[in-house]
PDB file of N, CA and C in Angstrom:
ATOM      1  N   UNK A 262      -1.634  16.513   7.257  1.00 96.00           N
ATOM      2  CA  UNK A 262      -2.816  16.888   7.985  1.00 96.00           C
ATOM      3  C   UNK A 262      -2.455  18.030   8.927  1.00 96.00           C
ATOM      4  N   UNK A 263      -3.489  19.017   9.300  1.00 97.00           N
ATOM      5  CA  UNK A 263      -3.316  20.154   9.987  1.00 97.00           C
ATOM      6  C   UNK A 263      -3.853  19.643  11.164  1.00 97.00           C
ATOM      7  N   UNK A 264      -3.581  20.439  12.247  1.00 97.00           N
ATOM      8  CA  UNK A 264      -4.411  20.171  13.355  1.00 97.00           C
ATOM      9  C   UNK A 264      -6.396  21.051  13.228  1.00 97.00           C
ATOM     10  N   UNK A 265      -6.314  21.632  12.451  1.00 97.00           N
ATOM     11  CA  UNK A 265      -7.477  21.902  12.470  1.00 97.00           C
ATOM     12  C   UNK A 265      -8.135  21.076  11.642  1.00 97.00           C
ATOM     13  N   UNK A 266      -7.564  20.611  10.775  1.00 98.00           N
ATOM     14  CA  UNK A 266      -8.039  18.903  10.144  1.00 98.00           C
ATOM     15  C   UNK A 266      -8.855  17.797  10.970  1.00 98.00           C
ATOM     16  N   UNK A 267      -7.702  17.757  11.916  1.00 98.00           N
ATOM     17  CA  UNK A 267      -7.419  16.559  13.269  1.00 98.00           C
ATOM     18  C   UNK A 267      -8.989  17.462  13.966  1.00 98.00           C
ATOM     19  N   UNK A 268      -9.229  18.292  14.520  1.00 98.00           N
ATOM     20  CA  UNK A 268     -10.072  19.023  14.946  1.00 98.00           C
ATOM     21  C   UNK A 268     -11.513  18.192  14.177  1.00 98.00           C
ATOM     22  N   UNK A 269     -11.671  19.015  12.891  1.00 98.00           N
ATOM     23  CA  UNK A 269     -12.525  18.609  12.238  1.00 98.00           C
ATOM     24  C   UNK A 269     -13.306  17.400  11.824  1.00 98.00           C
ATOM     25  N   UNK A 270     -11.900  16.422  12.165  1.00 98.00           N
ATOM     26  CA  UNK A 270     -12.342  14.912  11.502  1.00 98.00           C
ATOM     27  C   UNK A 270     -12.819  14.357  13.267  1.00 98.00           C
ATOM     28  N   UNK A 271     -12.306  14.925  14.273  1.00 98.00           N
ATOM     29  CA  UNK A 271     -12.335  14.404  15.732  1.00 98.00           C
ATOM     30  C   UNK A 271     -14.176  15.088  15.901  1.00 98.00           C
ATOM     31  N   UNK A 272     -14.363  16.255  15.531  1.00 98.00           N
ATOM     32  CA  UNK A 272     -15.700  16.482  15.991  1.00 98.00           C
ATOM     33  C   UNK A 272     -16.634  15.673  15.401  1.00 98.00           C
ATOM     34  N   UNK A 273     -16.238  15.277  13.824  1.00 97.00           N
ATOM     35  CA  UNK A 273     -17.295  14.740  13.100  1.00 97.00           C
ATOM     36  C   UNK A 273     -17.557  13.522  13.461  1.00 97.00           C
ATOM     37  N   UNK A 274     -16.519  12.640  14.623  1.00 98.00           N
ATOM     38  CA  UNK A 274     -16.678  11.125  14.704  1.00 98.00           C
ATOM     39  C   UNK A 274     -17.447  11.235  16.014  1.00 98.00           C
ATOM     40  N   UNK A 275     -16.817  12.002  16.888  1.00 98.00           N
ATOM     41  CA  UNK A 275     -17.168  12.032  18.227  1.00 98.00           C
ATOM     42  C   UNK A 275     -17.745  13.354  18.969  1.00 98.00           C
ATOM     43  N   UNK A 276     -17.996  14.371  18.224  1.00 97.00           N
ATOM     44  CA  UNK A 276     -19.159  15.309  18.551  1.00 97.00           C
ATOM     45  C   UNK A 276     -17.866  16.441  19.570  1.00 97.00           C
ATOM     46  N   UNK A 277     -18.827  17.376  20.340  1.00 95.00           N
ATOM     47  CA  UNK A 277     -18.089  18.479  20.476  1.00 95.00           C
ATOM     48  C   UNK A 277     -16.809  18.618  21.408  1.00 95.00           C
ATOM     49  N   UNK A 278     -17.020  17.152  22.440  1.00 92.00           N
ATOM     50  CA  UNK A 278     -16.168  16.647  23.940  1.00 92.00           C
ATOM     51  C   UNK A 278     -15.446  15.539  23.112  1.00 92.00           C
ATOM     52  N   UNK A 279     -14.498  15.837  21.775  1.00 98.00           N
ATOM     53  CA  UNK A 279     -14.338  15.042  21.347  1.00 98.00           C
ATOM     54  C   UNK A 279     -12.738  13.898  21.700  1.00 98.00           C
ATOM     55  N   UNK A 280     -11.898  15.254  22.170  1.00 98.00           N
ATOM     56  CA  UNK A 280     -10.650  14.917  22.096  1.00 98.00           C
ATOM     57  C   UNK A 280     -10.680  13.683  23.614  1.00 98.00           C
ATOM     58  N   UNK A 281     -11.214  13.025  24.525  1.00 97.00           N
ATOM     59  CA  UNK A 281     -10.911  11.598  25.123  1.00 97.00           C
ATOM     60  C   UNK A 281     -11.415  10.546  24.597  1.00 97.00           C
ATOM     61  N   UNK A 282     -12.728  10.671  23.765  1.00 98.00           N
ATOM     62  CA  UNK A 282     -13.272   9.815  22.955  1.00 98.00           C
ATOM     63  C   UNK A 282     -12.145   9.044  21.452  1.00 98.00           C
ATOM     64  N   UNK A 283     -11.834  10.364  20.958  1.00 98.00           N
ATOM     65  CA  UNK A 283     -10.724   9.377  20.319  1.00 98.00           C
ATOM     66  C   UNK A 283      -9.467   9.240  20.832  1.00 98.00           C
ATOM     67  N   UNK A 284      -9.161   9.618  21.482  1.00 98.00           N
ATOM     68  CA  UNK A 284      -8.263   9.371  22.583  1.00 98.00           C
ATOM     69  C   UNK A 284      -8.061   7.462  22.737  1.00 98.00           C
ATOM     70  N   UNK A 285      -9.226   7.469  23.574  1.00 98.00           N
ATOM     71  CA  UNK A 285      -9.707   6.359  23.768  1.00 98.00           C
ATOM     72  C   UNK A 285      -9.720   5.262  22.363  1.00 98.00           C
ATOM     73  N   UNK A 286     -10.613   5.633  21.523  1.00 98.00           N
ATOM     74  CA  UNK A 286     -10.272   4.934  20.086  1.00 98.00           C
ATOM     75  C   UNK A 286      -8.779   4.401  19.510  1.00 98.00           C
ATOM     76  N   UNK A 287      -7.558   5.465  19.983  1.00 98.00           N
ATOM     77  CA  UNK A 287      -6.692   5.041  19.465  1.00 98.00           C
ATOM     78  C   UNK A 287      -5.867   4.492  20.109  1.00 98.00           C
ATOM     79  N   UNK A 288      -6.517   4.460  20.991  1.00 98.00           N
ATOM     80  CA  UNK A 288      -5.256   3.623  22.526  1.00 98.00           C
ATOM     81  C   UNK A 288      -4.613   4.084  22.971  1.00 98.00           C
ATOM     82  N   UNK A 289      -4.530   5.727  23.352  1.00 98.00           N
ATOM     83  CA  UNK A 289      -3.537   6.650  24.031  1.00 98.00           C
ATOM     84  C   UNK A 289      -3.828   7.442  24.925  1.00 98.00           C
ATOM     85  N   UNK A 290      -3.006   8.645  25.816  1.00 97.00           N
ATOM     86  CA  UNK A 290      -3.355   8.990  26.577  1.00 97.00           C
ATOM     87  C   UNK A 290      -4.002  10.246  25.518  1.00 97.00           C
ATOM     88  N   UNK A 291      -5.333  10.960  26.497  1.00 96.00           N
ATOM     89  CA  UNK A 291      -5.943  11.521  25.608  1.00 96.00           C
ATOM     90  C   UNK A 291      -5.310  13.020  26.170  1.00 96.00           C
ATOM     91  N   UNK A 292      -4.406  13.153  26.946  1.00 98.00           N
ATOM     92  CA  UNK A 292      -2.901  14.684  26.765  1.00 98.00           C
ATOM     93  C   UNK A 292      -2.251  14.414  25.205  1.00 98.00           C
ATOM     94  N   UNK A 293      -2.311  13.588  24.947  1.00 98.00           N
ATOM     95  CA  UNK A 293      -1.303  13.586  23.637  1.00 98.00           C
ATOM     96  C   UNK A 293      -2.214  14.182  22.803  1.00 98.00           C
ATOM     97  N   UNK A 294      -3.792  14.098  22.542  1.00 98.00           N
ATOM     98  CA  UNK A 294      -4.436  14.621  21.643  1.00 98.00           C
ATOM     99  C   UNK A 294      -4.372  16.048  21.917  1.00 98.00           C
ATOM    100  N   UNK A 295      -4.381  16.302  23.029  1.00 98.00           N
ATOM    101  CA  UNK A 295      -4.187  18.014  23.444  1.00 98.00           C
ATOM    102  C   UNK A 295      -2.772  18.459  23.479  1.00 98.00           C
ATOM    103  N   UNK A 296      -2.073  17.816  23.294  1.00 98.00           N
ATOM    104  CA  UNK A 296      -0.287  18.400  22.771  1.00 98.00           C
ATOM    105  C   UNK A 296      -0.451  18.805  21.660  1.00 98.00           C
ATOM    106  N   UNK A 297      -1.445  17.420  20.711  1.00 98.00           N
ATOM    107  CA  UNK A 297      -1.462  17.630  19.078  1.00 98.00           C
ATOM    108  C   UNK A 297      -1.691  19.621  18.622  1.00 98.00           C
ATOM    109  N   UNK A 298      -2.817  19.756  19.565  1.00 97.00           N
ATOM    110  CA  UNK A 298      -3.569  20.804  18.693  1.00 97.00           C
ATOM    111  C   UNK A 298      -3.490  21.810  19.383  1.00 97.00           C
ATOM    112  N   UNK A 299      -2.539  21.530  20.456  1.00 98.00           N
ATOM    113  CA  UNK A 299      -2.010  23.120  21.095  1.00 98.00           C
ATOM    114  C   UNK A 299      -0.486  22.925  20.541  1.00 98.00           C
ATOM    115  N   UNK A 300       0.114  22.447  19.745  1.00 96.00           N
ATOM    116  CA  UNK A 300       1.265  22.370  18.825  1.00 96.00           C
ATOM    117  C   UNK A 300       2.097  22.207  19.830  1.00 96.00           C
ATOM    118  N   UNK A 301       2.101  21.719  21.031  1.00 98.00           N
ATOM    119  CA  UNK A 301       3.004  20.418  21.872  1.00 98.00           C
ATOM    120  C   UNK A 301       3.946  19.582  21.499  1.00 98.00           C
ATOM    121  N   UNK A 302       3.143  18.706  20.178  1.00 98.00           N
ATOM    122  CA  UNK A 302       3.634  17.910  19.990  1.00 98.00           C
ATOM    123  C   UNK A 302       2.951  17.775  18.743  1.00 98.00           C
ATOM    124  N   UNK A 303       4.311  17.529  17.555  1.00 98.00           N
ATOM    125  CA  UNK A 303       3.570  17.200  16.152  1.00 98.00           C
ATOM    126  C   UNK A 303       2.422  16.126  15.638  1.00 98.00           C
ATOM    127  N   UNK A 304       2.125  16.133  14.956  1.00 98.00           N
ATOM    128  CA  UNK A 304       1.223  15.078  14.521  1.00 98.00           C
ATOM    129  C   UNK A 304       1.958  13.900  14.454  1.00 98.00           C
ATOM    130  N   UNK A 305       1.727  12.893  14.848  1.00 98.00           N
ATOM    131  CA  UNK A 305       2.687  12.100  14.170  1.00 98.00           C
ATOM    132  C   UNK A 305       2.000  11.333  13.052  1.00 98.00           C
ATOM    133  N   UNK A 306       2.992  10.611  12.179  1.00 97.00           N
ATOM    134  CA  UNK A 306       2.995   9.800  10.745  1.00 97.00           C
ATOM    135  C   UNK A 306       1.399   8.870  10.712  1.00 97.00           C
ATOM    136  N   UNK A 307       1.838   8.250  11.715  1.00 98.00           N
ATOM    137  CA  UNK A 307       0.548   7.215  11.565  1.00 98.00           C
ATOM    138  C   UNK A 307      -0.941   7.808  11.823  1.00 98.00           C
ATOM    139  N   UNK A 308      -1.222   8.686  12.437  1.00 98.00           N
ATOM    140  CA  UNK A 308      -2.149   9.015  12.701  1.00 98.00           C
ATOM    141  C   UNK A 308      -3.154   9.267  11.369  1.00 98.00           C
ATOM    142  N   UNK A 309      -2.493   9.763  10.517  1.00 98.00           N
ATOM    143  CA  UNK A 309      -3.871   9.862   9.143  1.00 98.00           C
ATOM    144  C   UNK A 309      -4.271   8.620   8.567  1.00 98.00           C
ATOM    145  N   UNK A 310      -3.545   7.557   8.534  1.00 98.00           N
ATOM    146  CA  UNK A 310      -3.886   6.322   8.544  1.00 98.00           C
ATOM    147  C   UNK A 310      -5.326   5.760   9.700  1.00 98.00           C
ATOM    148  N   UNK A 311      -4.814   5.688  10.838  1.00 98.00           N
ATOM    149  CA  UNK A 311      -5.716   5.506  12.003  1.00 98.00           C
ATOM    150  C   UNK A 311      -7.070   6.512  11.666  1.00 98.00           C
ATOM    151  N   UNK A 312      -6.763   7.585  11.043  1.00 98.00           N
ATOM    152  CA  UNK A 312      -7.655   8.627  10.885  1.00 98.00           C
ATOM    153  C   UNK A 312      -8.813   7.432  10.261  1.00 98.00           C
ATOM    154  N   UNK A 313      -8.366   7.056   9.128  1.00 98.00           N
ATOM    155  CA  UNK A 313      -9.088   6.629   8.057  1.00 98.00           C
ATOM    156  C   UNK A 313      -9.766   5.578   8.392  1.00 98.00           C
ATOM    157  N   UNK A 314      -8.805   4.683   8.946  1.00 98.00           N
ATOM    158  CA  UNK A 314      -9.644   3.410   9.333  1.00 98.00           C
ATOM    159  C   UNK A 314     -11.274   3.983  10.569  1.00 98.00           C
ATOM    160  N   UNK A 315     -11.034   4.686  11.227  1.00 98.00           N
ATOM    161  CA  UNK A 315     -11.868   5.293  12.186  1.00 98.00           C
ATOM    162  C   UNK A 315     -13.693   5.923  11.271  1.00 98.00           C
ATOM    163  N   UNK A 316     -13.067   6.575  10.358  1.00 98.00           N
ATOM    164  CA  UNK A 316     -14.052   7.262   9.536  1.00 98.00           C
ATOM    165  C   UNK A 316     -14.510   6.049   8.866  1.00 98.00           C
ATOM    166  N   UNK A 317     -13.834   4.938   8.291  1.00 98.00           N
ATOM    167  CA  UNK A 317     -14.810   4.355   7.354  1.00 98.00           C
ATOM    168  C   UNK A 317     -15.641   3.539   7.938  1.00 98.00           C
ATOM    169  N   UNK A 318     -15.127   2.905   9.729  1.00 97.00           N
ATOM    170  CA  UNK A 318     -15.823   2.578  10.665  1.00 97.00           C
ATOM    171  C   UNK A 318     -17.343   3.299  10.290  1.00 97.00           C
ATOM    172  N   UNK A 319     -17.108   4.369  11.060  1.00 97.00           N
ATOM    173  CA  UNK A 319     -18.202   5.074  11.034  1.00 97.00           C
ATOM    174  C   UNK A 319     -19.293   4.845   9.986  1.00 97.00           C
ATOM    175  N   UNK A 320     -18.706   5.233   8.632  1.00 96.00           N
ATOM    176  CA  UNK A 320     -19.527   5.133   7.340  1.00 96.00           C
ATOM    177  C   UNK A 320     -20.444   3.757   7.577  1.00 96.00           C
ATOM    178  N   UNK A 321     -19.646   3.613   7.764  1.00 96.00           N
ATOM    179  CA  UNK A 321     -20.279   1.801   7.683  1.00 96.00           C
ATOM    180  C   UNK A 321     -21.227   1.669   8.427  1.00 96.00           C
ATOM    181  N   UNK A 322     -21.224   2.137   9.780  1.00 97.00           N
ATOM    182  CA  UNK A 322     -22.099   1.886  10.879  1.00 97.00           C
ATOM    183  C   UNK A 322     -22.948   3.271  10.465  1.00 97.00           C
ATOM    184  N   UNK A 323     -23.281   4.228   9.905  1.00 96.00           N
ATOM    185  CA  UNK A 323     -24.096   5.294   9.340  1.00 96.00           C
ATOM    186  C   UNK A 323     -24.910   4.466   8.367  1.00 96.00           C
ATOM    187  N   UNK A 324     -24.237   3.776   7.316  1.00 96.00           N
ATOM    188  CA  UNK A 324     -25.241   3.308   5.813  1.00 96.00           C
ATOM    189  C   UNK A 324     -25.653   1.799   6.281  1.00 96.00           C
ATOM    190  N   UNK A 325     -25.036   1.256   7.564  1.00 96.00           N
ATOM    191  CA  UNK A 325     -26.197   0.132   8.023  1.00 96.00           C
ATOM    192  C   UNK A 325     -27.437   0.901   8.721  1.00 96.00           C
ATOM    193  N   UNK A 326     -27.135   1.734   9.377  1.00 97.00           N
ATOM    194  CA  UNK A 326     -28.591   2.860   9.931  1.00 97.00           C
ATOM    195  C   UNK A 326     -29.394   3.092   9.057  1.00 97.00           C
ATOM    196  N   UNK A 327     -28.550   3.428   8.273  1.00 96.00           N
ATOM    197  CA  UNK A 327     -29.582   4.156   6.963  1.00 96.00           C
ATOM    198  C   UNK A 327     -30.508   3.063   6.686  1.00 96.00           C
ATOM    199  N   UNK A 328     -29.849   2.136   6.073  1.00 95.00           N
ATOM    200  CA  UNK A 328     -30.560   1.253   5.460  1.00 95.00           C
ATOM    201  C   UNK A 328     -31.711   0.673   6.436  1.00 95.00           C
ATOM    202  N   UNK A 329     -31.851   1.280   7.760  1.00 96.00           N
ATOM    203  CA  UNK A 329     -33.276   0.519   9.122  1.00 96.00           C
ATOM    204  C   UNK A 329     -34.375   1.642   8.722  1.00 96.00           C
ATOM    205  N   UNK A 330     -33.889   2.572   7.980  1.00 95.00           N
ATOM    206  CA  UNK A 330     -35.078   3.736   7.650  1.00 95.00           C
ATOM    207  C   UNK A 330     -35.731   3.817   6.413  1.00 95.00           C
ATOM    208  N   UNK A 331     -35.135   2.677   5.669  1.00 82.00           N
ATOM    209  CA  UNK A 331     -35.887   2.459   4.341  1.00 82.00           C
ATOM    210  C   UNK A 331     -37.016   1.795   4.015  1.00 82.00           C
TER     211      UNK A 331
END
């Protein structure tokens, strides 16, 4: 994963003030998300994992919405 990845997948969960929001989600200080993507500090391993579980959250809580508009 790139950090403009990390960028991309962080706006799409949590909108444009995104980096304390998942911060917060992953249980860390939310400087470490801003080390990430000012190249501070590498990505680390686990994080595309955590990525995933986060997004399918989401999905899930999107296609139960969906389904209140049918």
């Amino acid at each position: 994963m790139t950090k403009e990845q990390l960028t991309e997948i962080g706006q799409t969960l949590y909108g444009t003030q995104w980096q304390s929001d998942l911060a917060r989600a992953l249980n860390i200080d939310s400087r470490r998300v801003r080390q990430w993507i000012n190249d501070e500090r590498p990505l680390p391993d686990w994080l595309g994992g955590e990525l995933k579980v986060l997004l399918t959250d989401n999905i899930s809580q999107c296609q139960k919405c969906l389904l209140w508009l049918k």
